[in-house]
mmCIF file of C-alpha atoms in Angstrom:
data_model
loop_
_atom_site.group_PDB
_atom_site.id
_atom_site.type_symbol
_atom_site.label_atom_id
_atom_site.label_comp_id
_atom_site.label_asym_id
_atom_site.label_seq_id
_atom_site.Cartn_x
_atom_site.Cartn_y
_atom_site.Cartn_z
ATOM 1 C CA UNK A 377 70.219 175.198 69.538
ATOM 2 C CA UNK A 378 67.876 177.882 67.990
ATOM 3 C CA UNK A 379 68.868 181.805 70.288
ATOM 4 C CA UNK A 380 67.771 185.136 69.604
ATOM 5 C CA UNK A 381 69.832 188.194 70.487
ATOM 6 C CA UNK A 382 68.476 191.264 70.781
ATOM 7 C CA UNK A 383 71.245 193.547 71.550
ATOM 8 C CA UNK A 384 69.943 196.819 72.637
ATOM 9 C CA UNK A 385 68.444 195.910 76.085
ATOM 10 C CA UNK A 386 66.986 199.386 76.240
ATOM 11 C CA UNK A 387 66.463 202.001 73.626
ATOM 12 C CA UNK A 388 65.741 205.456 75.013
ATOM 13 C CA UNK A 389 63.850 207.998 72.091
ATOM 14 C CA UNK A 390 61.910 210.993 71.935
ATOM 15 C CA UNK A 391 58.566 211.427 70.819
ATOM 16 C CA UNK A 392 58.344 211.400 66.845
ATOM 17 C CA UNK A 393 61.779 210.623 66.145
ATOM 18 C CA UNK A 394 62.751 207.664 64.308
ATOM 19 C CA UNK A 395 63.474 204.062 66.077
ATOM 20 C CA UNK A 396 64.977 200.430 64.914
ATOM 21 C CA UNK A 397 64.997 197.674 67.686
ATOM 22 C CA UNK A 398 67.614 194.757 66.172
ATOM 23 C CA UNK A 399 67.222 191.366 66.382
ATOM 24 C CA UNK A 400 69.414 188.760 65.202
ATOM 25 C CA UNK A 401 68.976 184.819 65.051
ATOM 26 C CA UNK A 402 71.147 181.970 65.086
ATOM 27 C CA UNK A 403 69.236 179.158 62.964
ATOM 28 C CA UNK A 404 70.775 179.220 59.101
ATOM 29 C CA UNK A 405 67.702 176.595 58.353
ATOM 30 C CA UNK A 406 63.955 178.553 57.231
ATOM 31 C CA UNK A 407 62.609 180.047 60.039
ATOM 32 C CA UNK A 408 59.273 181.616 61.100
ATOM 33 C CA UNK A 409 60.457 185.471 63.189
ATOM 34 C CA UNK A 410 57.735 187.681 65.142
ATOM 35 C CA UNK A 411 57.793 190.079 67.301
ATOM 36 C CA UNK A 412 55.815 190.778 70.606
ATOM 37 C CA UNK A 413 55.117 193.607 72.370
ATOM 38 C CA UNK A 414 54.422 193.726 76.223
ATOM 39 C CA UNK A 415 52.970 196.692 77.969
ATOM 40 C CA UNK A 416 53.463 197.842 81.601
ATOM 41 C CA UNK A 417 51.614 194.680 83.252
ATOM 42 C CA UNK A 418 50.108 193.000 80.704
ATOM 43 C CA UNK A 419 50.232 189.897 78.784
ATOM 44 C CA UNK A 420 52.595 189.649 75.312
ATOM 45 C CA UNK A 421 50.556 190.551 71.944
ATOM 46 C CA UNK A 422 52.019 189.645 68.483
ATOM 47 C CA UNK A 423 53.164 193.135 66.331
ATOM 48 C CA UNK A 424 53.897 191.616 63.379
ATOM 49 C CA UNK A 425 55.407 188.249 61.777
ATOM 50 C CA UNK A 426 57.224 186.967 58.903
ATOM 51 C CA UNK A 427 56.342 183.385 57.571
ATOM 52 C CA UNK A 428 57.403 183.243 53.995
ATOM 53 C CA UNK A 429 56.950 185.841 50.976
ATOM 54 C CA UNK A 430 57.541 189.370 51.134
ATOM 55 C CA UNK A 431 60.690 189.909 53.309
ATOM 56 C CA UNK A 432 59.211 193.478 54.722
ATOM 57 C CA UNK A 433 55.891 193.097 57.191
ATOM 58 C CA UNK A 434 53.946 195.757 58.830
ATOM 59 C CA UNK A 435 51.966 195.684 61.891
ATOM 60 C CA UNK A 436 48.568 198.270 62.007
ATOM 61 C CA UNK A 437 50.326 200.833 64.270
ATOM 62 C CA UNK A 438 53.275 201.917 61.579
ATOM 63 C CA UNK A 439 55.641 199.432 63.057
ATOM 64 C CA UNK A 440 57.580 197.375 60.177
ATOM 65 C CA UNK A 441 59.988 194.678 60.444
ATOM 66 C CA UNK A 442 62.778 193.145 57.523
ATOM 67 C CA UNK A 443 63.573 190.043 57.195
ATOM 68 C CA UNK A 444 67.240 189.333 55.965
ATOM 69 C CA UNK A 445 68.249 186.058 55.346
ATOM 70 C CA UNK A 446 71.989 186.451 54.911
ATOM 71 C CA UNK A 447 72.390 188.172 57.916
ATOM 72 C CA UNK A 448 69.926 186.693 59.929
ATOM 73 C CA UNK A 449 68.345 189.760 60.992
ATOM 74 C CA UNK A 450 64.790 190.686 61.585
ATOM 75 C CA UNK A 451 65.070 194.532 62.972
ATOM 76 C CA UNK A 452 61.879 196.482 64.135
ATOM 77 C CA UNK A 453 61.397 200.348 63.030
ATOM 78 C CA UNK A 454 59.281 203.009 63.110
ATOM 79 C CA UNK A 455 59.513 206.002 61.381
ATOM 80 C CA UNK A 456 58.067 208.129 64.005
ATOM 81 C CA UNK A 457 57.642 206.992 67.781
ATOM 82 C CA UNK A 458 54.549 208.196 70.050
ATOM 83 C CA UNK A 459 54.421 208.000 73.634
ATOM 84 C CA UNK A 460 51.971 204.947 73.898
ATOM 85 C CA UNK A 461 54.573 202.989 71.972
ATOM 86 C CA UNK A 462 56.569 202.815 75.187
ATOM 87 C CA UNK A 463 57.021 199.054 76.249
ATOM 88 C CA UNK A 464 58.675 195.748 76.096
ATOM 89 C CA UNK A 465 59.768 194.480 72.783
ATOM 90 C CA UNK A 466 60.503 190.775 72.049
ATOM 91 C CA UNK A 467 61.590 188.943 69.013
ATOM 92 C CA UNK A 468 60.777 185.818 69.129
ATOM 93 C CA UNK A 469 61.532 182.570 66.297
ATOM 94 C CA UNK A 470 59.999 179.551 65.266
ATOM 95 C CA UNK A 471 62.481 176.691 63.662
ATOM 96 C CA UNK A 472 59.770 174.587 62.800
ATOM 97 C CA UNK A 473 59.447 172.625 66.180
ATOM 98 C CA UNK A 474 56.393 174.771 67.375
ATOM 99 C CA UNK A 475 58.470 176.348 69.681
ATOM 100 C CA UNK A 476 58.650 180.094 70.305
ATOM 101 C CA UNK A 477 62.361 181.473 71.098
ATOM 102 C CA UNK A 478 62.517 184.261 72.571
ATOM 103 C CA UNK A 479 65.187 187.418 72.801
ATOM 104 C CA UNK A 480 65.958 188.766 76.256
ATOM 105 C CA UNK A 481 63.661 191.812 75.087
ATOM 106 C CA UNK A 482 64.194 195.411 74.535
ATOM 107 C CA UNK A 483 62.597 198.406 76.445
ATOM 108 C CA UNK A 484 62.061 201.237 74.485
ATOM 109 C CA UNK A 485 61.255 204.203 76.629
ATOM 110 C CA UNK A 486 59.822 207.420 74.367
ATOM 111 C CA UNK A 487 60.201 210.773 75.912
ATOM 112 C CA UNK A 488 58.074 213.795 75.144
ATOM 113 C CA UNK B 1031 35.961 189.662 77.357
ATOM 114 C CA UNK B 1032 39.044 188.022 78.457
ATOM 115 C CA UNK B 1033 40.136 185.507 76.007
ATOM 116 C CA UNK B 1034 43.000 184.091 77.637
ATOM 117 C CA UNK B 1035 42.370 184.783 81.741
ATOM 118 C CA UNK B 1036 45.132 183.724 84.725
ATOM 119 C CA UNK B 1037 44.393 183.533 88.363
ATOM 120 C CA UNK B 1038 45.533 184.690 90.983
ATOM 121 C CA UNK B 1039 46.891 187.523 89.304
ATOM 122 C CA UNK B 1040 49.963 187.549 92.189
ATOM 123 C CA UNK B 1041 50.604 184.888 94.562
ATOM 124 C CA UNK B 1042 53.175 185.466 97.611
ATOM 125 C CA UNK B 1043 54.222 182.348 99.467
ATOM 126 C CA UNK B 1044 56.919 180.547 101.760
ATOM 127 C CA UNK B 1045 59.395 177.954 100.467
ATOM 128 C CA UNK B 1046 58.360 174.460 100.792
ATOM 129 C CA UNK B 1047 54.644 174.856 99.574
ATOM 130 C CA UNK B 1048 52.862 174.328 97.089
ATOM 131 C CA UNK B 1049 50.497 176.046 94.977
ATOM 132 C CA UNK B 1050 48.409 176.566 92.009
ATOM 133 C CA UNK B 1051 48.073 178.758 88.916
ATOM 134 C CA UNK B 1052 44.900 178.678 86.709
ATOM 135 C CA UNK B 1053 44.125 179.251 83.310
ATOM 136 C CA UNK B 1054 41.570 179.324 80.965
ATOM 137 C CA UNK B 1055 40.646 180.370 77.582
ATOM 138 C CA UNK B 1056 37.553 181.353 75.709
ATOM 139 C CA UNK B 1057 38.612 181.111 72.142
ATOM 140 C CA UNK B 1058 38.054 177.775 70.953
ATOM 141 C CA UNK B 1059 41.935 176.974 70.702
ATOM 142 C CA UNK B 1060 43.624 173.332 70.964
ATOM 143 C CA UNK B 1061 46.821 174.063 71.823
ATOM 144 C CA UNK B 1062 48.089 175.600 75.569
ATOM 145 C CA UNK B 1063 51.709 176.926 76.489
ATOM 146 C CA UNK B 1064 53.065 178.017 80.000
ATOM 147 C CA UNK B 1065 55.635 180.156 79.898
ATOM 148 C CA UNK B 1066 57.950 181.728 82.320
ATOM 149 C CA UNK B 1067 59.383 185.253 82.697
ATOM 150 C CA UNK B 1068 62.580 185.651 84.946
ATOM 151 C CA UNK B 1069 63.536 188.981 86.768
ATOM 152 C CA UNK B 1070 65.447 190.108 83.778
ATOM 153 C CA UNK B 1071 62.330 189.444 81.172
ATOM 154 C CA UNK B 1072 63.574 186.780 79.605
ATOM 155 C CA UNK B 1073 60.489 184.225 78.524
ATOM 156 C CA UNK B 1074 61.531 180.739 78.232
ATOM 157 C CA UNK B 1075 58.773 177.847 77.534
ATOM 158 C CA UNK B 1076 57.910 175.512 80.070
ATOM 159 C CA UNK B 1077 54.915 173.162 78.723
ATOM 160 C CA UNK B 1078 52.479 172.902 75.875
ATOM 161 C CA UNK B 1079 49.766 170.814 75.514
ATOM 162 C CA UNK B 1080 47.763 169.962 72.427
ATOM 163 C CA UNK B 1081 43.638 168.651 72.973
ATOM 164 C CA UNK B 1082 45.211 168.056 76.428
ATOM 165 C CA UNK B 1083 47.983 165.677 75.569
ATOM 166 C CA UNK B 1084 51.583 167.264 76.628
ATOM 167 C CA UNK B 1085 53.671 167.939 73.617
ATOM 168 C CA UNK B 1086 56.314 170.125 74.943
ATOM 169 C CA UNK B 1087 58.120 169.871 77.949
ATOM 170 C CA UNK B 1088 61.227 171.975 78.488
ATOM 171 C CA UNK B 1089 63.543 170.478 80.916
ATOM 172 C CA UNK B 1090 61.632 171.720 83.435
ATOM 173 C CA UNK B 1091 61.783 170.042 87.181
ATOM 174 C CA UNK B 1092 59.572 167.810 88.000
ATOM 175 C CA UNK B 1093 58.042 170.219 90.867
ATOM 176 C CA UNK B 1094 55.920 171.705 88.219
ATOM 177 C CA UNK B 1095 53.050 169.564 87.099
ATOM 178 C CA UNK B 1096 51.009 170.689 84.233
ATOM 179 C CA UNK B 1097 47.117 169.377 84.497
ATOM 180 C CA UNK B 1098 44.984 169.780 81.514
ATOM 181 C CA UNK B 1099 41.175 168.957 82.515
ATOM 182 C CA UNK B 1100 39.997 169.468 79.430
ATOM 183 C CA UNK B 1101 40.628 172.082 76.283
ATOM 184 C CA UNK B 1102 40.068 174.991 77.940
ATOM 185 C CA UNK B 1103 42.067 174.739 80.637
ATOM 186 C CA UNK B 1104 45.596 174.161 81.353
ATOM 187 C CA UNK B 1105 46.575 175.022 85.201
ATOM 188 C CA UNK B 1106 49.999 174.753 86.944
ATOM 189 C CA UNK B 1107 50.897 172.855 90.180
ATOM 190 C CA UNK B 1108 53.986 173.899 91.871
ATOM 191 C CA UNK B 1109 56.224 171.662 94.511
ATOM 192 C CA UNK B 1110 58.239 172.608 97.204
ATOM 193 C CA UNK B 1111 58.508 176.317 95.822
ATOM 194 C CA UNK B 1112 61.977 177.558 95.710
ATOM 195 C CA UNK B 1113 63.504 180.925 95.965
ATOM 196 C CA UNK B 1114 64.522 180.463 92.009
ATOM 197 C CA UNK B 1115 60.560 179.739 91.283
ATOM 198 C CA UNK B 1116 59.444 183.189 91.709
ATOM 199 C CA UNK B 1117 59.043 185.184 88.258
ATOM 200 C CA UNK B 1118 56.009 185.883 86.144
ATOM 201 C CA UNK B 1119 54.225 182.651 84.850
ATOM 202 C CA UNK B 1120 52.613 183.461 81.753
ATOM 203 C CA UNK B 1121 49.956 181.296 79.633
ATOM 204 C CA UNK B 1122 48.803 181.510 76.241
ATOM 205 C CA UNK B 1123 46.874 179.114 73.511
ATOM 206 C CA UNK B 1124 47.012 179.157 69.980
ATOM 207 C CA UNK B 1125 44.875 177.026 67.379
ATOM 208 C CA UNK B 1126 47.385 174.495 66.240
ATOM 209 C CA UNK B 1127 51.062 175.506 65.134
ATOM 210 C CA UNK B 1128 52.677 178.218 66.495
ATOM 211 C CA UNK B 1129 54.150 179.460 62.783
ATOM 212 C CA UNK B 1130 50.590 180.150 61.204
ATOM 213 C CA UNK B 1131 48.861 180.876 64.219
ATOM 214 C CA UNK B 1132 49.097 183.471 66.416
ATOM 215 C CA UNK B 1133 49.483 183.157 69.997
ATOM 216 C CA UNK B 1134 47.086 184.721 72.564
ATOM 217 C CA UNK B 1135 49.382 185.091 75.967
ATOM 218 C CA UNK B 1136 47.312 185.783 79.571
ATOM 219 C CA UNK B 1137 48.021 188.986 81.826
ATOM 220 C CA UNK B 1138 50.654 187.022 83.685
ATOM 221 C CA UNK B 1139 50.729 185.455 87.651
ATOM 222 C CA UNK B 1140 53.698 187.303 89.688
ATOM 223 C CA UNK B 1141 54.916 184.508 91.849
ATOM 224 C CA UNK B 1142 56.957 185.445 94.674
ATOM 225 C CA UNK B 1143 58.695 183.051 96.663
ATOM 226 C CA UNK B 1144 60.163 184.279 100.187
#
């Protein structure tokens, strides 16, 4: 069965600096990856996905995620963290049964 | 405007009874989900329904009853709550697959079970 590991359950950073939240996936057939992003009592909203095509996606906020397919791998960064970006970060996959999987989520915290 | 919109927003109740969760959404979508959050944020999928025919149903037991009315809506009975029931129920829609179409996920219902 299709899992998602995200191995960093929480990823403590301060403001500006550099971040990469890792994912990994177990499927070796195609696969459809996202990631979600949940705020302090609220809902999931998607960040950013990868279908097909260009194996590096961005999401509107400077978040980018790359997909690599021979390490299964679809890591989060950002090149320079603000304070609103504090939250709950899932990856989540799609193995063609119109299921989402999702990662047991990481927390990044970002300190001023 | 609330596209995808959850009530109650928290629900406390005893073991043995059974209760409701609502949801509804505004943006024209055909397919539902219900998902569930545990105490260690881990989101699993219960249910989907597509044009209000069930399509997914994750080994879930059969104390939680999906109901579909009609598009729109896609609310959650609950059984003979159990201690292990309590976590934070969320629901979302999406038009058609989830691969090509994003999904919109509700503010969440905190059930607590005592």
């Amino acid at each position: 069965a299709q899992s998602v590991t995200q191995l960093d359950s929480q990823v403590p950073v301060f403001e500006e600096a550099p971040v990469e939240l890792r994912c990994n996936y177990s499927s070796s057939v195609s696969v459809y990856l996202f990631w979600y992003v949940q705020y302090p009592n609220q809902g999931l909203q998607l960040l950013l996905k990868y279908l097909s095509g260009s194996t590096l996606v961005e999401s509107i906020n400077g978040f980018e995620a790359e997909f690599n397919k021979s390490q299964t791998s679809f890591h989060l960064r950002k090149p320079s963290v603000h304070i609103s970006d504090t939250a709950e970060y899932f990856c989540a996959v799609d193995d063609n049964t119109d299921k989402l999987i999702f990662g047991t989520g990481t927390r990044l915290q970002v300190f001023p | 405007d609330t596209a995808v919109s959850q009530t109650p927003k928290y629900l406390v109740t005893q073991m043995g009874n059974d209760k409701s969760i609502k949801c509804e959404q505004n943006l024209g979508h055909d397919t539902m989900y219900w998902y569930k959050q545990d105490s260690k944020k881990f989101l699993k999928i219960m249910f989907s329904y597509n044009n209000k025919e069930l399509i997914i149903n994750e080994t879930v037991p059969n104390r939680f009853s999906p109901k579909s009315p009609d598009k729109a809506h896609l609310n959650l009975h609950i059984n003979s709550l159990e201690l292990g029931d309590s976590a934070v129920y969320f629901c979302a829609s999406s038009q058609g697959g989830v691969a090509y179409n994003e999904q919109f996920f509700g503010p969440g219902t905190r059930l607590t079970v005592l």
